[in-house]
GROMACS .gro file of N, CA, C and O in nm:
model
  468
    1MET      N    1   5.936   2.186   1.180
    1MET     CA    2   5.879   2.054   1.181
    1MET      C    3   5.729   2.065   1.154
    1MET      O    4   5.665   2.162   1.191
    2SER      N    5   5.676   1.962   1.090
    2SER     CA    6   5.533   1.962   1.062
    2SER      C    7   5.476   1.821   1.072
    2SER      O    8   5.547   1.722   1.048
    3LEU      N    9   5.349   1.814   1.108
    3LEU     CA   10   5.282   1.686   1.125
    3LEU      C   11   5.241   1.628   0.990
    3LEU      O   12   5.188   1.699   0.906
    4HIS      N   13   5.266   1.497   0.974
    4HIS     CA   14   5.231   1.426   0.852
    4HIS      C   15   5.144   1.306   0.890
    4HIS      O   16   5.183   1.226   0.975
    5LEU      N   17   5.030   1.294   0.826
    5LEU     CA   18   4.947   1.175   0.843
    5LEU      C   19   5.018   1.060   0.773
    5LEU      O   20   5.046   1.068   0.654
    6VAL      N   21   5.048   0.952   0.847
    6VAL     CA   22   5.125   0.842   0.791
    6VAL      C   23   5.041   0.716   0.774
    6VAL      O   24   5.050   0.648   0.673
    7ALA      N   25   4.959   0.685   0.873
    7ALA     CA   26   4.884   0.558   0.869
    7ALA      C   27   4.767   0.564   0.964
    7ALA      O   28   4.756   0.656   1.047
    8GLN      N   29   4.683   0.464   0.954
    8GLN     CA   30   4.579   0.441   1.053
    8GLN      C   31   4.635   0.341   1.154
    8GLN      O   32   4.708   0.248   1.117
    9LEU      N   33   4.602   0.360   1.279
    9LEU     CA   34   4.655   0.274   1.385
    9LEU      C   35   4.625   0.126   1.358
    9LEU      O   36   4.709   0.040   1.382
   10ASP      N   37   4.508   0.097   1.303
   10ASP     CA   38   4.473  -0.043   1.279
   10ASP      C   39   4.550  -0.105   1.163
   10ASP      O   40   4.541  -0.226   1.138
   11GLN      N   41   4.630  -0.026   1.090
   11GLN     CA   42   4.718  -0.080   0.986
   11GLN      C   43   4.847  -0.137   1.045
   11GLN      O   44   4.920  -0.207   0.975
   12LEU      N   45   4.875  -0.106   1.171
   12LEU     CA   46   4.999  -0.148   1.235
   12LEU      C   47   4.975  -0.270   1.322
   12LEU      O   48   4.884  -0.272   1.404
   13GLU      N   49   5.058  -0.373   1.303
   13GLU     CA   50   5.053  -0.491   1.388
   13GLU      C   51   5.150  -0.471   1.503
   13GLU      O   52   5.255  -0.408   1.488
   14ASP      N   53   5.117  -0.526   1.619
   14ASP     CA   54   5.205  -0.515   1.734
   14ASP      C   55   5.341  -0.576   1.704
   14ASP      O   56   5.351  -0.686   1.649
   15ALA      N   57   5.446  -0.503   1.741
   15ALA     CA   58   5.585  -0.548   1.732
   15ALA      C   59   5.629  -0.586   1.591
   15ALA      O   60   5.719  -0.667   1.573
   16ALA      N   61   5.566  -0.529   1.490
   16ALA     CA   62   5.602  -0.557   1.351
   16ALA      C   63   5.630  -0.426   1.279
   16ALA      O   64   5.537  -0.353   1.243
   17PRO      N   65   5.758  -0.391   1.259
   17PRO     CA   66   5.789  -0.265   1.190
   17PRO      C   67   5.724  -0.258   1.052
   17PRO      O   68   5.719  -0.357   0.979
   18ARG      N   69   5.672  -0.141   1.018
   18ARG     CA   70   5.613  -0.118   0.886
   18ARG      C   71   5.672   0.011   0.833
   18ARG      O   72   5.674   0.113   0.903
   19VAL      N   73   5.719   0.009   0.709
   19VAL     CA   74   5.792   0.122   0.652
   19VAL      C   75   5.701   0.202   0.559
   19VAL      O   76   5.627   0.146   0.478
   20PHE      N   77   5.711   0.335   0.571
   20PHE     CA   78   5.636   0.430   0.489
   20PHE      C   79   5.733   0.535   0.437
   20PHE      O   80   5.835   0.562   0.499
   21THR      N   81   5.699   0.598   0.326
   21THR     CA   82   5.774   0.713   0.277
   21THR      C   83   5.699   0.838   0.320
   21THR      O   84   5.581   0.854   0.287
   22VAL      N   85   5.767   0.923   0.396
   22VAL     CA   86   5.707   1.045   0.449
   22VAL      C   87   5.797   1.162   0.414
   22VAL      O   88   5.914   1.164   0.454
   23ALA      N   89   5.746   1.255   0.336
   23ALA     CA   90   5.824   1.373   0.295
   23ALA      C   91   5.959   1.331   0.237
   23ALA      O   92   6.063   1.390   0.267
   24GLY      N   93   5.958   1.225   0.156
   24GLY     CA   94   6.079   1.179   0.091
   24GLY      C   95   6.172   1.097   0.178
   24GLY      O   96   6.280   1.059   0.134
   25ARG      N   97   6.133   1.067   0.302
   25ARG     CA   98   6.216   0.989   0.393
   25ARG      C   99   6.153   0.853   0.419
   25ARG      O  100   6.031   0.841   0.431
   26SER      N  101   6.236   0.752   0.434
   26SER     CA  102   6.189   0.619   0.472
   26SER      C  103   6.176   0.615   0.625
   26SER      O  104   6.276   0.629   0.697
   27ILE      N  105   6.051   0.600   0.671
   27ILE     CA  106   6.021   0.603   0.814
   27ILE      C  107   5.954   0.472   0.854
   27ILE      O  108   5.858   0.428   0.790
   28GLY      N  109   6.003   0.410   0.960
   28GLY     CA  110   5.940   0.290   1.012
   28GLY      C  111   5.850   0.324   1.129
   28GLY      O  112   5.888   0.403   1.217
   29LEU      N  113   5.729   0.269   1.129
   29LEU     CA  114   5.639   0.281   1.243
   29LEU      C  115   5.634   0.146   1.312
   29LEU      O  116   5.619   0.043   1.247
   30ILE      N  117   5.644   0.149   1.445
   30ILE     CA  118   5.639   0.027   1.524
   30ILE      C  119   5.545   0.049   1.641
   30ILE      O  120   5.564   0.140   1.721
   31LYS      N  121   5.441  -0.036   1.649
   31LYS     CA  122   5.345  -0.029   1.759
   31LYS      C  123   5.384  -0.135   1.861
   31LYS      O  124   5.406  -0.252   1.827
   32SER      N  125   5.393  -0.093   1.987
   32SER     CA  126   5.432  -0.185   2.093
   32SER      C  127   5.383  -0.137   2.229
   32SER      O  128   5.408  -0.023   2.266
   33ASN      N  129   5.314  -0.224   2.299
   33ASN     CA  130   5.270  -0.196   2.436
   33ASN      C  131   5.198  -0.061   2.449
   33ASN      O  132   5.223   0.015   2.541
   34GLY      N  133   5.112  -0.031   2.354
   34GLY     CA  134   5.034   0.093   2.360
   34GLY      C  135   5.106   0.216   2.308
   34GLY      O  136   5.050   0.325   2.308
   35ASN      N  137   5.230   0.202   2.264
   35ASN     CA  138   5.307   0.313   2.208
   35ASN      C  139   5.326   0.292   2.059
   35ASN      O  140   5.326   0.180   2.011
   36VAL      N  141   5.348   0.403   1.988
   36VAL     CA  142   5.388   0.395   1.847
   36VAL      C  143   5.518   0.474   1.835
   36VAL      O  144   5.527   0.589   1.877
   37TYR      N  145   5.619   0.407   1.779
   37TYR     CA  146   5.749   0.469   1.758
   37TYR      C  147   5.766   0.498   1.609
   37TYR      O  148   5.725   0.419   1.525
   38ALA      N  149   5.829   0.610   1.579
   38ALA     CA  150   5.864   0.644   1.440
   38ALA      C  151   6.015   0.658   1.435
   38ALA      O  152   6.075   0.735   1.510
   39VAL      N  153   6.076   0.580   1.345
   39VAL     CA  154   6.222   0.578   1.336
   39VAL      C  155   6.265   0.593   1.191
   39VAL      O  156   6.205   0.535   1.101
   40ARG      N  157   6.368   0.673   1.170
   40ARG     CA  158   6.426   0.685   1.035
   40ARG      C  159   6.484   0.549   0.999
   40ARG      O  160   6.557   0.490   1.078
   41ASN      N  161   6.452   0.500   0.883
   41ASN     CA  162   6.487   0.365   0.843
   41ASN      C  163   6.632   0.357   0.793
   41ASN      O  164   6.660   0.303   0.686
   42ILE      N  165   6.723   0.411   0.873
   42ILE     CA  166   6.865   0.409   0.841
   42ILE      C  167   6.943   0.377   0.967
   42ILE      O  168   6.937   0.452   1.064
   43CYS      N  169   7.018   0.268   0.965
   43CYS     CA  170   7.104   0.234   1.078
   43CYS      C  171   7.224   0.328   1.079
   43CYS      O  172   7.288   0.348   0.975
   44PRO      N  173   7.257   0.387   1.195
   44PRO     CA  174   7.370   0.480   1.201
   44PRO      C  175   7.506   0.410   1.189
   44PRO      O  176   7.607   0.477   1.174
   45HIS      N  177   7.509   0.279   1.189
   45HIS     CA  178   7.635   0.206   1.177
   45HIS      C  179   7.682   0.201   1.031
   45HIS      O  180   7.789   0.252   0.999
   46LYS      N  181   7.600   0.144   0.941
   46LYS     CA  182   7.639   0.131   0.800
   46LYS      C  183   7.524   0.162   0.704
   46LYS      O  184   7.522   0.114   0.592
   47ALA      N  185   7.425   0.237   0.751
   47ALA     CA  186   7.313   0.284   0.669
   47ALA      C  187   7.220   0.173   0.619
   47ALA      O  188   7.154   0.188   0.517
   48ALA      N  189   7.213   0.064   0.692
   48ALA     CA  190   7.121  -0.045   0.657
   48ALA      C  191   6.977  -0.001   0.678
   48ALA      O  192   6.949   0.089   0.757
   49PRO      N  193   6.882  -0.066   0.609
   49PRO     CA  194   6.740  -0.040   0.634
   49PRO      C  195   6.700  -0.107   0.766
   49PRO      O  196   6.650  -0.219   0.770
   50VAL      N  197   6.723  -0.038   0.875
   50VAL     CA  198   6.711  -0.094   1.010
   50VAL      C  199   6.573  -0.151   1.040
   50VAL      O  200   6.560  -0.247   1.115
   51CYS      N  201   6.470  -0.097   0.979
   51CYS     CA  202   6.334  -0.144   1.008
   51CYS      C  203   6.303  -0.279   0.943
   51CYS      O  204   6.196  -0.335   0.966
   52ARG      N  205   6.395  -0.332   0.866
   52ARG     CA  206   6.381  -0.469   0.814
   52ARG      C  207   6.433  -0.571   0.914
   52ARG      O  208   6.427  -0.691   0.892
   53GLY      N  209   6.489  -0.522   1.025
   53GLY     CA  210   6.542  -0.609   1.129
   53GLY      C  211   6.433  -0.661   1.220
   53GLY      O  212   6.315  -0.640   1.196
   54THR      N  213   6.474  -0.726   1.325
   54THR     CA  214   6.379  -0.783   1.421
   54THR      C  215   6.351  -0.684   1.533
   54THR      O  216   6.434  -0.600   1.567
   55PHE      N  217   6.233  -0.699   1.592
   55PHE     CA  218   6.191  -0.615   1.703
   55PHE      C  219   6.155  -0.709   1.816
   55PHE      O  220   6.064  -0.791   1.802
   56ARG      N  221   6.229  -0.700   1.926
   56ARG     CA  222   6.211  -0.794   2.036
   56ARG      C  223   6.276  -0.739   2.162
   56ARG      O  224   6.286  -0.620   2.176
   57GLY      N  225   6.329  -0.826   2.246
   57GLY     CA  226   6.406  -0.787   2.363
   57GLY      C  227   6.552  -0.822   2.341
   57GLY      O  228   6.595  -0.846   2.228
   58THR      N  229   6.629  -0.827   2.451
   58THR     CA  230   6.772  -0.856   2.440
   58THR      C  231   6.822  -0.919   2.569
   58THR      O  232   6.753  -0.919   2.671
   59MET      N  233   6.942  -0.969   2.565
   59MET     CA  234   7.007  -1.021   2.684
   59MET      C  235   7.055  -0.902   2.768
   59MET      O  236   7.114  -0.807   2.714
   60LEU      N  237   7.030  -0.909   2.898
   60LEU     CA  238   7.070  -0.802   2.989
   60LEU      C  239   7.196  -0.841   3.065
   60LEU      O  240   7.226  -0.961   3.080
   61PRO      N  241   7.270  -0.742   3.116
   61PRO     CA  242   7.386  -0.776   3.199
   61PRO      C  243   7.340  -0.862   3.317
   61PRO      O  244   7.235  -0.836   3.378
   62SER      N  245   7.417  -0.965   3.348
   62SER     CA  246   7.379  -1.056   3.456
   62SER      C  247   7.503  -1.123   3.514
   62SER      O  248   7.613  -1.109   3.462
   63ASP      N  249   7.482  -1.195   3.620
   63ASP     CA  250   7.592  -1.267   3.686
   63ASP      C  251   7.645  -1.377   3.596
   63ASP      O  252   7.572  -1.429   3.511
   64PRO      N  253   7.771  -1.416   3.614
   64PRO     CA  254   7.827  -1.526   3.535
   64PRO      C  255   7.740  -1.651   3.547
   64PRO      O  256   7.693  -1.687   3.655
   65GLY      N  257   7.719  -1.716   3.433
   65GLY     CA  258   7.639  -1.837   3.430
   65GLY      C  259   7.489  -1.814   3.433
   65GLY      O  260   7.411  -1.908   3.433
   66THR      N  261   7.449  -1.688   3.436
   66THR     CA  262   7.307  -1.653   3.440
   66THR      C  263   7.272  -1.574   3.314
   66THR      O  264   7.347  -1.485   3.274
   67PHE      N  265   7.161  -1.610   3.253
   67PHE     CA  266   7.117  -1.538   3.134
   67PHE      C  267   6.982  -1.474   3.165
   67PHE      O  268   6.888  -1.543   3.203
   68VAL      N  269   6.977  -1.342   3.150
   68VAL     CA  270   6.855  -1.267   3.179
   68VAL      C  271   6.812  -1.196   3.052
   68VAL      O  272   6.887  -1.116   2.995
   69PHE      N  273   6.691  -1.226   3.006
   69PHE     CA  274   6.635  -1.162   2.888
   69PHE      C  275   6.541  -1.053   2.933
   69PHE      O  276   6.463  -1.071   3.027
   70GLY      N  277   6.545  -0.937   2.868
   70GLY     CA  278   6.458  -0.826   2.907
   70GLY      C  279   6.439  -0.727   2.795
   70GLY      O  280   6.475  -0.752   2.680
   71MET      N  281   6.381  -0.613   2.830
   71MET     CA  282   6.350  -0.506   2.735
   71MET      C  283   6.259  -0.557   2.623
   71MET      O  284   6.271  -0.518   2.507
   72ASP      N  285   6.167  -0.647   2.658
   72ASP     CA  286   6.074  -0.703   2.561
   72ASP      C  287   6.006  -0.595   2.479
   72ASP      O  288   5.959  -0.495   2.533
   73ASP      N  289   6.003  -0.615   2.348
   73ASP     CA  290   5.936  -0.524   2.255
   73ASP      C  291   5.981  -0.379   2.269
   73ASP      O  292   5.902  -0.287   2.257
   74ARG      N  293   6.111  -0.361   2.292
   74ARG     CA  294   6.171  -0.227   2.294
   74ARG      C  295   6.299  -0.220   2.214
   74ARG      O  296   6.358  -0.113   2.200
   75VAL      N  297   6.346  -0.334   2.162
   75VAL     CA  298   6.477  -0.338   2.096
   75VAL      C  299   6.461  -0.370   1.947
   75VAL      O  300   6.403  -0.470   1.910
   76LEU      N  301   6.514  -0.281   1.865
   76LEU     CA  302   6.517  -0.301   1.720
   76LEU      C  303   6.658  -0.344   1.683
   76LEU      O  304   6.755  -0.275   1.716
   77GLN      N  305   6.668  -0.459   1.615
   77GLN     CA  306   6.799  -0.512   1.577
   77GLN      C  307   6.820  -0.495   1.427
   77GLN      O  308   6.736  -0.537   1.346
   78CYS      N  309   6.931  -0.435   1.390
   78CYS     CA  310   6.965  -0.413   1.249
   78CYS      C  311   6.984  -0.546   1.178
   78CYS      O  312   7.048  -0.637   1.230
   79PRO      N  313   6.929  -0.559   1.055
   79PRO     CA  314   6.940  -0.685   0.983
   79PRO      C  315   7.079  -0.715   0.926
   79PRO      O  316   7.110  -0.828   0.894
   80TRP      N  317   7.165  -0.615   0.914
   80TRP     CA  318   7.295  -0.638   0.853
   80TRP      C  319   7.401  -0.687   0.952
   80TRP      O  320   7.469  -0.784   0.926
   81HIS      N  321   7.417  -0.618   1.063
   81HIS     CA  322   7.526  -0.651   1.155
   81HIS      C  323   7.478  -0.680   1.298
   81HIS      O  324   7.560  -0.698   1.387
   82GLY      N  325   7.347  -0.680   1.319
   82GLY     CA  326   7.293  -0.718   1.449
   82GLY      C  327   7.299  -0.612   1.557
   82GLY      O  328   7.273  -0.642   1.673
   83TRP      N  329   7.334  -0.490   1.521
   83TRP     CA  330   7.335  -0.385   1.623
   83TRP      C  331   7.194  -0.371   1.680
   83TRP      O  332   7.096  -0.375   1.606
   84GLU      N  333   7.186  -0.351   1.811
   84GLU     CA  334   7.058  -0.336   1.878
   84GLU      C  335   7.040  -0.193   1.927
   84GLU      O  336   7.134  -0.130   1.974
   85PHE      N  337   6.914  -0.145   1.916
   85PHE     CA  338   6.882  -0.009   1.957
   85PHE      C  339   6.759  -0.009   2.046
   85PHE      O  340   6.660  -0.078   2.019
   86ASP      N  341   6.764   0.071   2.152
   86ASP     CA  342   6.651   0.089   2.243
   86ASP      C  343   6.559   0.194   2.180
   86ASP      O  344   6.600   0.309   2.161
   87LEU      N  345   6.435   0.155   2.146
   87LEU     CA  346   6.346   0.251   2.079
   87LEU      C  347   6.293   0.360   2.171
   87LEU      O  348   6.241   0.459   2.123
   88SER      N  349   6.309   0.346   2.301
   88SER     CA  350   6.265   0.456   2.388
   88SER      C  351   6.364   0.573   2.385
   88SER      O  352   6.326   0.686   2.411
   89THR      N  353   6.491   0.545   2.349
   89THR     CA  354   6.593   0.651   2.344
   89THR      C  355   6.660   0.662   2.208
   89THR      O  356   6.722   0.765   2.179
   90GLY      N  357   6.656   0.556   2.128
   90GLY     CA  358   6.727   0.552   2.002
   90GLY      C  359   6.872   0.508   2.015
   90GLY      O  360   6.940   0.481   1.918
   91ARG      N  361   6.921   0.500   2.138
   91ARG     CA  362   7.062   0.467   2.161
   91ARG      C  363   7.093   0.320   2.133
   91ARG      O  364   7.012   0.232   2.159
   92THR      N  365   7.216   0.297   2.086
   92THR     CA  366   7.260   0.161   2.062
   92THR      C  367   7.289   0.091   2.195
   92THR      O  368   7.329   0.155   2.292
   93LEU      N  369   7.270  -0.039   2.197
   93LEU     CA  370   7.302  -0.120   2.313
   93LEU      C  371   7.437  -0.190   2.293
   93LEU      O  372   7.476  -0.275   2.371
   94CYS      N  373   7.507  -0.151   2.187
   94CYS     CA  374   7.633  -0.217   2.149
   94CYS      C  375   7.756  -0.149   2.207
   94CYS      O  376   7.868  -0.182   2.169
   95GLY      N  377   7.739  -0.053   2.294
   95GLY     CA  378   7.853   0.011   2.356
   95GLY      C  379   7.913   0.128   2.279
   95GLY      O  380   8.017   0.179   2.316
   96HIS      N  381   7.848   0.169   2.172
   96HIS     CA  382   7.896   0.284   2.095
   96HIS      C  383   7.800   0.400   2.122
   96HIS      O  384   7.709   0.427   2.045
   97GLY      N  385   7.820   0.467   2.235
   97GLY     CA  386   7.728   0.567   2.285
   97GLY      C  387   7.693   0.681   2.191
   97GLY      O  388   7.588   0.742   2.205
   98ASN      N  389   7.779   0.711   2.095
   98ASN     CA  390   7.750   0.822   2.005
   98ASN      C  391   7.665   0.781   1.886
   98ASN      O  392   7.627   0.864   1.805
   99LYS      N  393   7.632   0.654   1.874
   99LYS     CA  394   7.550   0.607   1.763
   99LYS      C  395   7.406   0.589   1.811
   99LYS      O  396   7.382   0.522   1.911
  100LYS      N  397   7.312   0.655   1.742
  100LYS     CA  398   7.172   0.637   1.780
  100LYS      C  399   7.083   0.656   1.659
  100LYS      O  400   7.119   0.721   1.562
  101LEU      N  401   6.967   0.593   1.667
  101LEU     CA  402   6.866   0.607   1.564
  101LEU      C  403   6.805   0.746   1.569
  101LEU      O  404   6.799   0.808   1.676
  102THR      N  405   6.754   0.791   1.456
  102THR     CA  406   6.677   0.915   1.454
  102THR      C  407   6.532   0.877   1.481
  102THR      O  408   6.472   0.798   1.407
  103LEU      N  409   6.478   0.929   1.590
  103LEU     CA  410   6.339   0.905   1.628
  103LEU      C  411   6.258   1.032   1.606
  103LEU      O  412   6.311   1.143   1.620
  104TYR      N  413   6.131   1.017   1.574
  104TYR     CA  414   6.043   1.131   1.550
  104TYR      C  415   5.925   1.125   1.645
  104TYR      O  416   5.875   1.015   1.675
  105PRO      N  417   5.875   1.240   1.688
  105PRO     CA  418   5.755   1.242   1.772
  105PRO      C  419   5.634   1.188   1.695
  105PRO      O  420   5.618   1.215   1.576
  106VAL      N  421   5.551   1.113   1.767
  106VAL     CA  422   5.431   1.053   1.709
  106VAL      C  423   5.309   1.103   1.787
  106VAL      O  424   5.311   1.110   1.909
  107THR      N  425   5.203   1.134   1.713
  107THR     CA  426   5.075   1.169   1.772
  107THR      C  427   4.970   1.075   1.713
  107THR      O  428   4.965   1.056   1.592
  108VAL      N  429   4.890   1.015   1.801
  108VAL     CA  430   4.779   0.931   1.756
  108VAL      C  431   4.651   1.003   1.795
  108VAL      O  432   4.630   1.034   1.913
  109LYS      N  433   4.568   1.033   1.694
  109LYS     CA  434   4.444   1.105   1.719
  109LYS      C  435   4.333   1.045   1.634
  109LYS      O  436   4.349   1.033   1.512
  110ASP      N  437   4.225   1.005   1.699
  110ASP     CA  438   4.110   0.947   1.628
  110ASP      C  439   4.151   0.831   1.538
  110ASP      O  440   4.101   0.818   1.426
  111GLY      N  441   4.245   0.749   1.585
  111GLY     CA  442   4.287   0.632   1.511
  111GLY      C  443   4.386   0.658   1.400
  111GLY      O  444   4.427   0.567   1.330
  112ALA      N  445   4.428   0.784   1.384
  112ALA     CA  446   4.525   0.820   1.280
  112ALA      C  447   4.662   0.843   1.345
  112ALA      O  448   4.671   0.898   1.454
  113VAL      N  449   4.767   0.801   1.276
  113VAL     CA  450   4.904   0.815   1.326
  113VAL      C  451   4.974   0.926   1.250
  113VAL      O  452   4.985   0.920   1.126
  114TYR      N  453   5.018   1.028   1.321
  114TYR     CA  454   5.088   1.142   1.263
  114TYR      C  455   5.233   1.142   1.313
  114TYR      O  456   5.259   1.112   1.428
  115VAL      N  457   5.324   1.176   1.224
  115VAL     CA  458   5.466   1.189   1.260
  115VAL      C  459   5.508   1.331   1.235
  115VAL      O  460   5.474   1.392   1.133
  116ASP      N  461   5.582   1.385   1.332
  116ASP     CA  462   5.632   1.522   1.324
  116ASP      C  463   5.774   1.521   1.269
  116ASP      O  464   5.868   1.478   1.336
  117LEU      N  465   5.789   1.565   1.144
  117LEU     CA  466   5.921   1.569   1.079
  117LEU      C  467   5.969   1.713   1.068
  117LEU      O  468   5.896   1.803   1.042
   0.00000   0.00000   0.00000
């Protein structure tokens, strides 16, 4: 694995995925709550460009008749079939435990964002 300079931190808007080509791979960077996530721009369900989806929260398990929204700015939703993924783990929230996004380590130094591929 090696570090690749991908962007400047000020190029990223909060909670707005931005796609870059890094070492021939489509990588999405998402800045949220002081963190920067790097995700391979391929949904493990049907290979959709997952970073074109929405980034928000989701409905959480709750009592009947109660709706609880949570995980604000941690859930990436695929634009094709609506699968949701937790960006802290890459795992799907759709009940298919073996499906997960490919996440890459991110380093932010002196305002520059590096991804380790």
